[in-house]
Coordinates of C-alpha atoms and ligand atoms in Angstrom, one line a residue:
M1 CA 22.6 4.9 14.8
H2 CA 20.9 1.8 16.1
V3 CA 17.8 0.3 14.4
P4 CA 16.4 -2.1 16.9
F5 CA 14.2 -4.2 14.7
C6 CA 14.5 -7.7 13.0
V7 CA 12.1 -9.9 11.4
S8 CA 12.8 -12.6 14.1
L9 CA 15.1 -13.1 17.0
C10 CA 18.2 -15.4 16.7
P11 CA 18.7 -17.3 19.9
Y12 CA 22.2 -16.2 20.5
C13 CA 21.8 -12.5 19.9
D14 CA 22.3 -10.0 22.7
F15 CA 21.9 -6.8 20.7
V16 CA 19.0 -4.6 21.5
V17 CA 16.2 -6.0 19.1
Y18 CA 12.5 -6.0 18.9
A19 CA 11.0 -8.5 16.4
G20 CA 7.8 -9.8 14.8
R21 CA 4.9 -7.4 15.0
S22 CA 7.1 -4.5 16.2
A23 CA 9.2 -4.7 13.0
R24 CA 6.7 -4.8 10.2
G25 CA 3.0 -5.0 9.4
P26 CA 0.2 -2.8 10.8
G27 CA 1.6 -2.9 14.4
S28 CA 5.0 -1.8 13.4
R29 CA 6.7 0.5 15.7
V30 CA 9.3 1.7 13.1
D31 CA 7.7 5.1 12.1
D32 CA 7.5 6.0 15.7
Y33 CA 11.0 4.9 16.3
L34 CA 12.3 7.1 13.3
A35 CA 10.6 10.1 14.8
A36 CA 12.2 9.5 18.1
L37 CA 15.6 8.9 16.6
A38 CA 15.3 12.2 14.6
A39 CA 14.3 14.0 18.0
E40 CA 17.3 12.4 19.8
L41 CA 19.6 13.5 16.9
D42 CA 18.6 17.0 17.3
L43 CA 18.7 17.1 21.2
R44 CA 22.4 15.6 21.1
A45 CA 23.4 18.0 18.4
D46 CA 22.0 20.9 20.4
A47 CA 23.9 19.7 23.4
L48 CA 27.1 19.6 21.3
D49 CA 26.5 22.9 19.8
A50 CA 25.7 24.4 23.4
S51 CA 28.9 23.1 24.9
G52 CA 31.0 25.0 22.2
T53 CA 32.8 21.8 21.3
A54 CA 34.7 22.4 18.0
R55 CA 33.3 19.8 15.4
R56 CA 34.4 18.7 12.1
P57 CA 32.2 16.8 9.7
L58 CA 31.7 13.1 10.4
R59 CA 34.2 10.7 8.8
S60 CA 31.9 7.7 9.2
V61 CA 28.2 7.0 9.8
Y62 CA 27.0 3.6 10.9
L63 CA 23.5 2.3 10.7
G64 CA 23.5 -0.8 12.9
G65 CA 21.0 -3.1 14.4
G66 CA 18.9 -5.1 14.4
T67 CA 18.4 -5.0 10.7
P68 CA 18.5 -1.4 9.4
S69 CA 18.2 -2.7 5.8
L70 CA 14.4 -3.3 6.7
L71 CA 14.1 0.5 6.5
P72 CA 12.7 1.9 3.2
A73 CA 15.4 3.7 1.2
A74 CA 13.6 7.0 1.5
D75 CA 13.9 6.8 5.4
V76 CA 17.5 6.1 5.2
A77 CA 17.9 9.0 2.9
R78 CA 15.9 11.2 5.2
L79 CA 18.1 10.1 8.2
L80 CA 21.3 10.7 6.4
D81 CA 20.3 14.1 5.3
H82 CA 19.3 15.0 8.9
V83 CA 22.7 13.8 10.0
R84 CA 24.6 15.9 7.3
D85 CA 22.4 18.8 8.4
R86 CA 23.3 18.6 12.0
H87 CA 26.7 17.2 12.0
G88 CA 28.0 17.5 8.4
I89 CA 29.4 14.4 6.6
E90 CA 32.9 14.6 5.2
D91 CA 33.3 14.1 1.5
G92 CA 34.3 10.5 0.9
A93 CA 33.1 9.4 4.3
E94 CA 32.3 5.8 5.1
V95 CA 28.6 5.2 5.4
T96 CA 27.8 1.6 6.4
I97 CA 24.4 0.0 6.6
E98 CA 24.0 -3.5 8.1
A99 CA 21.8 -5.9 6.3
N100 CA 20.5 -9.5 6.6
P101 CA 20.9 -11.4 3.3
G102 CA 17.4 -12.7 2.9
P103 CA 15.4 -11.4 -0.1
D104 CA 12.8 -9.9 2.4
E105 CA 15.4 -8.5 4.6
R106 CA 18.3 -7.0 2.6
G107 CA 16.2 -4.2 1.5
D108 CA 16.7 -1.8 -1.4
L109 CA 20.4 -1.8 -1.8
A110 CA 20.3 0.4 -4.9
G111 CA 18.2 2.9 -3.0
F112 CA 20.6 2.9 -0.1
A113 CA 23.5 3.5 -2.5
A114 CA 21.7 6.4 -4.0
A115 CA 21.0 7.7 -0.4
G116 CA 24.8 7.8 0.1
V117 CA 25.5 4.4 1.6
T118 CA 29.1 3.3 0.7
R119 CA 29.5 0.2 2.7
L120 CA 27.5 -3.0 3.3
S121 CA 27.8 -5.1 6.4
L122 CA 26.1 -8.5 5.7
G123 CA 25.1 -10.9 8.4
A124 CA 26.2 -14.0 6.5
Q125 CA 27.3 -16.0 9.6
S126 CA 27.8 -19.3 7.6
M127 CA 27.6 -20.6 4.1
E128 CA 26.4 -24.0 5.3
A129 CA 22.6 -24.5 5.4
S130 CA 22.7 -26.7 8.4
E131 CA 24.6 -24.3 10.5
L132 CA 22.4 -21.4 9.5
R133 CA 19.4 -23.6 10.6
R134 CA 21.0 -24.5 13.8
L135 CA 21.7 -20.8 14.5
G136 CA 18.1 -19.9 13.9
R137 CA 18.9 -17.8 10.9
R138 CA 16.2 -17.1 8.3
H139 CA 18.4 -17.0 5.2
A140 CA 20.0 -19.7 3.0
P141 CA 23.7 -19.6 1.7
G142 CA 22.4 -18.5 -1.8
D143 CA 21.0 -15.3 -0.3
V144 CA 24.3 -14.2 0.7
L145 CA 25.9 -14.5 -2.8
A146 CA 22.8 -12.8 -4.3
A147 CA 23.1 -10.0 -1.8
V148 CA 26.8 -9.5 -2.6
A149 CA 26.1 -9.5 -6.4
E150 CA 23.1 -7.0 -5.8
A151 CA 25.3 -4.7 -3.7
R152 CA 28.0 -4.7 -6.4
R153 CA 25.5 -4.0 -9.1
A154 CA 24.1 -1.1 -7.0
G155 CA 27.7 0.3 -6.8
I156 CA 28.4 -0.2 -3.2
G157 CA 32.2 -0.1 -3.0
S158 CA 32.9 -2.0 0.2
I159 CA 31.3 -5.3 1.2
S160 CA 31.9 -6.9 4.6
V161 CA 30.6 -10.1 6.0
D162 CA 30.2 -11.2 9.5
V163 CA 30.7 -14.9 10.0
L164 CA 30.7 -17.1 13.2
Y165 CA 33.0 -19.8 14.4
D166 CA 32.8 -22.2 17.3
V167 CA 29.2 -22.9 16.2
P168 CA 28.1 -26.3 17.6
G169 CA 28.5 -29.0 14.9
Q170 CA 31.0 -26.9 12.9
T171 CA 34.1 -28.7 11.4
E172 CA 37.2 -27.5 9.9
A173 CA 35.8 -28.4 6.6
T174 CA 32.6 -26.4 7.0
W175 CA 34.5 -23.5 8.2
R176 CA 36.9 -23.5 5.3
H177 CA 33.9 -23.9 2.9
T178 CA 32.1 -20.8 4.4
L179 CA 35.3 -18.7 4.0
E180 CA 36.3 -19.8 0.7
V181 CA 32.8 -19.4 -0.8
L182 CA 32.6 -15.8 0.5
L183 CA 36.3 -15.0 -0.6
D184 CA 35.7 -16.3 -4.0
A185 CA 32.6 -14.0 -4.1
G186 CA 35.1 -11.1 -3.6
V187 CA 34.0 -9.7 -0.3
D188 CA 36.4 -6.9 0.8
H189 CA 36.2 -7.3 4.7
V190 CA 35.5 -10.3 7.0
S191 CA 34.4 -10.1 10.6
A192 CA 34.9 -13.4 12.2
Y193 CA 33.4 -13.8 15.7
A194 CA 33.4 -16.6 18.1
L195 CA 29.9 -17.6 19.0
T196 CA 29.6 -16.1 22.4
L197 CA 26.7 -17.2 24.6
D198 CA 26.7 -14.6 27.3
D199 CA 24.2 -14.1 30.2
P200 CA 23.4 -10.5 30.3
D201 CA 20.9 -10.9 33.2
A202 CA 23.6 -12.6 35.4
E203 CA 25.9 -9.5 34.5
G204 CA 23.5 -7.1 35.7
L205 CA 23.0 -5.4 32.2
T206 CA 19.3 -5.8 31.8
G207 CA 17.7 -3.5 34.5
P208 CA 15.7 -0.5 33.7
L209 CA 18.7 1.6 32.9
G210 CA 20.8 -1.2 31.4
D211 CA 21.9 -1.3 27.9
H212 CA 20.7 -4.9 27.2
L213 CA 17.2 -6.5 27.1
P214 CA 16.5 -9.6 29.3
T215 CA 17.2 -12.9 27.7
R216 CA 14.0 -14.8 26.6
P217 CA 13.6 -18.2 28.3
G218 CA 13.7 -20.0 24.9
A219 CA 17.0 -18.3 24.1
R220 CA 18.5 -19.1 27.5
A221 CA 17.6 -22.9 27.0
W222 CA 19.1 -22.8 23.5
R223 CA 22.3 -21.3 24.8
E224 CA 22.6 -23.9 27.4
R225 CA 22.4 -26.7 24.8
A226 CA 24.7 -24.8 22.4
R227 CA 27.3 -24.4 25.0
A228 CA 27.8 -28.2 25.3
G229 CA 28.7 -28.2 21.6
Q230 CA 31.5 -25.6 21.9
D231 CA 35.2 -26.3 22.2
D232 CA 37.9 -23.9 23.0
D233 CA 40.6 -25.8 21.2
R234 CA 38.6 -26.3 18.1
A235 CA 37.8 -22.5 18.2
A236 CA 41.6 -21.7 18.3
D237 CA 42.2 -24.0 15.3
L238 CA 39.3 -22.4 13.4
Y239 CA 40.6 -18.9 14.0
A240 CA 44.2 -20.0 13.0
L241 CA 42.7 -21.4 9.7
A242 CA 40.8 -18.3 9.1
D243 CA 43.9 -16.0 9.5
E244 CA 45.9 -18.2 7.2
L245 CA 43.1 -18.5 4.5
L246 CA 42.1 -14.8 4.6
A247 CA 45.8 -13.7 4.2
R248 CA 46.1 -15.9 1.3
Y249 CA 43.3 -14.1 -0.4
G250 CA 44.9 -10.8 0.5
L251 CA 42.8 -9.8 3.5
R252 CA 45.2 -8.8 6.2
W253 CA 44.1 -8.9 9.9
Y254 CA 43.9 -5.5 11.4
E255 CA 41.8 -6.2 14.6
L256 CA 41.4 -9.3 16.5
S257 CA 38.3 -10.3 14.7
N258 CA 38.5 -8.3 11.5
W259 CA 40.4 -8.8 8.2
A260 CA 40.3 -6.5 5.2
Q261 CA 41.7 -5.9 1.8
P262 CA 44.1 -2.9 2.0
G263 CA 41.9 0.3 2.1
H264 CA 38.7 -1.6 3.2
E265 CA 39.3 -1.5 6.9
S266 CA 36.2 -0.3 8.9
R267 CA 36.8 3.4 9.7
H268 CA 33.9 3.2 12.1
N269 CA 35.3 0.4 14.1
L270 CA 38.8 1.7 14.0
A271 CA 37.5 4.8 15.8
Y272 CA 36.4 2.7 18.8
W273 CA 39.8 0.9 19.1
R274 CA 41.8 4.0 18.6
H275 CA 39.8 5.6 21.4
E276 CA 38.4 8.5 19.1
P277 CA 35.1 10.4 20.0
Y278 CA 31.8 9.0 18.6
E279 CA 28.2 9.9 18.9
A280 CA 25.7 7.2 19.4
L281 CA 21.8 7.2 19.0
G282 CA 19.1 4.7 19.6
P283 CA 18.3 2.3 22.6
G284 CA 21.4 0.5 24.0
A285 CA 23.7 2.9 22.0
H286 CA 27.1 3.9 23.6
A287 CA 28.9 7.2 23.0
F288 CA 32.3 8.5 23.9
D289 CA 33.7 12.0 24.0
G290 CA 37.2 10.9 23.2
R291 CA 38.5 12.0 26.6
S292 CA 36.7 11.2 29.8
R293 CA 33.0 10.6 29.5
R294 CA 31.2 7.5 28.1
R295 CA 27.5 7.3 28.1
W296 CA 24.7 4.9 26.9
N297 CA 21.0 4.8 26.3
A298 CA 18.8 2.3 28.2
A299 CA 17.8 -0.6 26.1
R300 CA 14.1 -0.5 26.5
L301 CA 12.2 0.9 23.6
D302 CA 9.0 2.1 25.6
G303 CA 11.2 4.3 27.7
Y304 CA 13.0 5.7 24.6
L305 CA 9.8 6.5 22.9
A306 CA 8.2 7.9 26.0
A307 CA 11.1 10.4 26.4
L308 CA 11.5 11.5 22.9
L309 CA 7.9 11.5 21.8
P310 CA 6.1 12.7 25.0
A311 CA 3.0 13.7 23.2
G312 CA 2.6 10.4 21.5
P313 CA 3.2 9.3 17.9
P314 CA 4.3 11.8 15.3
G315 CA 1.3 13.8 14.1
A316 CA -0.4 13.6 17.6
A317 CA 1.8 16.2 19.0
A318 CA 0.0 19.4 20.2
A319 CA 1.8 22.7 19.6
S320 CA 1.9 23.2 23.3
G321 CA 2.6 19.6 24.4
P322 CA 5.5 18.5 26.5
L323 CA 8.8 18.8 24.7
P324 CA 11.0 15.8 23.9
R325 CA 13.9 15.0 26.4
L326 CA 16.8 12.9 26.3
P327 CA 16.2 9.2 26.8
P328 CA 17.1 7.3 30.0
G329 CA 20.5 5.8 30.3
G330 CA 23.8 6.1 32.1
E331 CA 27.3 7.4 32.1
E332 CA 30.8 6.9 33.5
R333 CA 33.7 9.1 33.9
L334 CA 37.1 7.8 33.2
D335 CA 40.0 9.0 35.2
A336 CA 43.5 9.5 33.6
E337 CA 44.6 6.0 35.0
T338 CA 41.5 4.2 33.5
F339 CA 41.8 6.1 30.2
A340 CA 45.4 5.0 29.8
V341 CA 44.6 1.4 30.6
E342 CA 41.8 1.4 28.2
E343 CA 44.0 3.0 25.5
A344 CA 46.4 0.1 25.8
M345 CA 43.8 -2.6 25.8
L346 CA 42.0 -1.3 22.8
G347 CA 45.3 -0.6 21.0
L348 CA 46.3 -4.2 21.6
R349 CA 43.4 -5.5 19.7
L350 CA 44.9 -4.0 16.5
A351 CA 47.6 -5.2 14.3
E352 CA 49.2 -1.7 14.5
G353 CA 49.6 -2.6 18.3
I354 CA 50.7 0.3 20.8
G355 CA 53.4 2.7 20.8
P356 CA 56.3 2.8 23.3
E357 CA 54.8 5.7 25.2
I358 CA 51.7 3.4 26.0
A359 CA 53.6 0.3 26.5
A360 CA 55.9 1.8 29.1
R361 CA 53.0 2.8 31.4
P362 CA 53.5 1.0 34.7
A363 CA 50.0 -0.6 34.3
V364 CA 50.8 -2.0 31.0
A365 CA 54.6 -2.8 31.1
A366 CA 54.3 -5.7 33.5
A367 CA 51.6 -7.4 31.6
L368 CA 53.6 -7.0 28.3
D369 CA 56.6 -8.3 29.9
W370 CA 54.6 -11.5 30.9
A371 CA 53.1 -11.6 27.5
R372 CA 56.5 -11.4 25.7
G373 CA 58.0 -14.1 27.9
H374 CA 55.1 -16.4 26.9
G375 CA 55.3 -15.7 23.2
L376 CA 52.1 -13.8 23.2
A377 CA 53.4 -10.4 22.2
E378 CA 55.9 -9.1 19.6
D379 CA 58.0 -6.2 19.2
R380 CA 57.6 -4.2 15.9
D381 CA 59.5 -1.4 14.3
G382 CA 59.7 2.0 16.2
G383 CA 59.3 0.4 19.6
R384 CA 55.7 -0.6 18.9
I385 CA 54.3 -3.9 20.4
R386 CA 51.4 -6.0 19.3
L387 CA 49.9 -9.5 20.1
S388 CA 51.3 -12.6 18.2
L389 CA 48.9 -15.1 16.7
R390 CA 49.1 -17.1 19.9
G391 CA 48.6 -13.8 21.9
R392 CA 45.4 -13.1 19.7
L393 CA 44.1 -16.6 20.8
L394 CA 44.8 -15.7 24.4
S395 CA 44.1 -12.1 24.3
N396 CA 41.6 -12.1 27.1
E397 CA 44.3 -13.3 29.4
V398 CA 46.8 -10.5 28.3
L399 CA 44.0 -7.8 28.5
A400 CA 42.8 -9.0 31.8
R401 CA 46.3 -8.7 33.2
I402 CA 46.5 -5.1 32.2
A403 CA 43.0 -4.4 33.4
R404 CA 43.8 -6.0 36.8
H405 CA 46.8 -4.0 37.5
Ligands
LIG1 S1 19.4 -10.8 12.7 FE1 21.3 -10.1 13.9 S2 20.5 -8.4 15.2 FE2 18.6 -9.6 14.4 S3 18.2 -11.0 16.1 FE3 19.6 -12.1 14.6 S4 21.8 -11.7 15.3 FE4 20.3 -10.2 16.4

């Protein structure tokens, strides 16, 4: 479930986010949004019920954003109750909330835990004040440590942090410092992403039915300046350093950008990479039926609210008013060949790699032979194959060769 509100916008961010007055204060659109989200939840669940698809309780629920920790704990509890009511939530399910570390952003962690949240994903990004400022972040390094301690006190059993490398001005020393401080604080899971400075407008993703919002002029100028401070070779060195340091603290890589203590791997993200079915709600959210259909909601909040709250804000609805309808968006159908190629590409992101039956498919085998020949892929027990460390650094090239076949 996507919660598209943040206190302010970070200039590198491509997520569907509305900030400032939309996010809090008297002009906030959060209450309208929650009413619309509840309506979408019902419509999607109705559609699944009507299709006769056998369903089992959810194994993971993810509140992502945006900054879902801006929501009052009572709203999070209501949302999770609604999900439980319509889908069921398995005992012991992973229930994640994303949070920003600042004192006015991390929200009521104890209240979230009481509502059923079991996992916190914290947008730390860096433990260097100068890098945080350069990235346009609102929090200070100390806020991250305070949030981790508060989450532990609240009884949240699994804590993940997002960190960024290839940040302009970053050095091996500042990156090592960021990782060591977080690891010493005892986090269970680290997602390390290279700072990507894409252009969703140029990629055609920001039209009325697109899943991205147009890039603001200020963010575009920031990205142009930041690109000049990036360096592929330095990024590769920082990735290798992270892999070595995280392993030393007992966090094993299990996906290209993710390391975890055993048992703390993200069930939610593993479902994506293992090509399992997932439902998705909110603007810009993508869902997959696990077989052949992928769909997404358009990014724009106005269209989302207009479809799901056709009679206006909650409370204004007349008994005979127009009924909520599914929001605008798009879908694509996957044929068997595309499904197979995707399965290989997603599986190769994982440390578990892919099995012999997937590796032997014609679209995959030639690319893997090439990758093996260049030391980018390695054979494992049981005929499985996965990317080597060098292969992870050059994964785009390997995956593109599979995709092009
Ligand atoms: S806090 Fe996260 S979601 Fe919000 S604008 Fe910054 S990067 Fe994007």
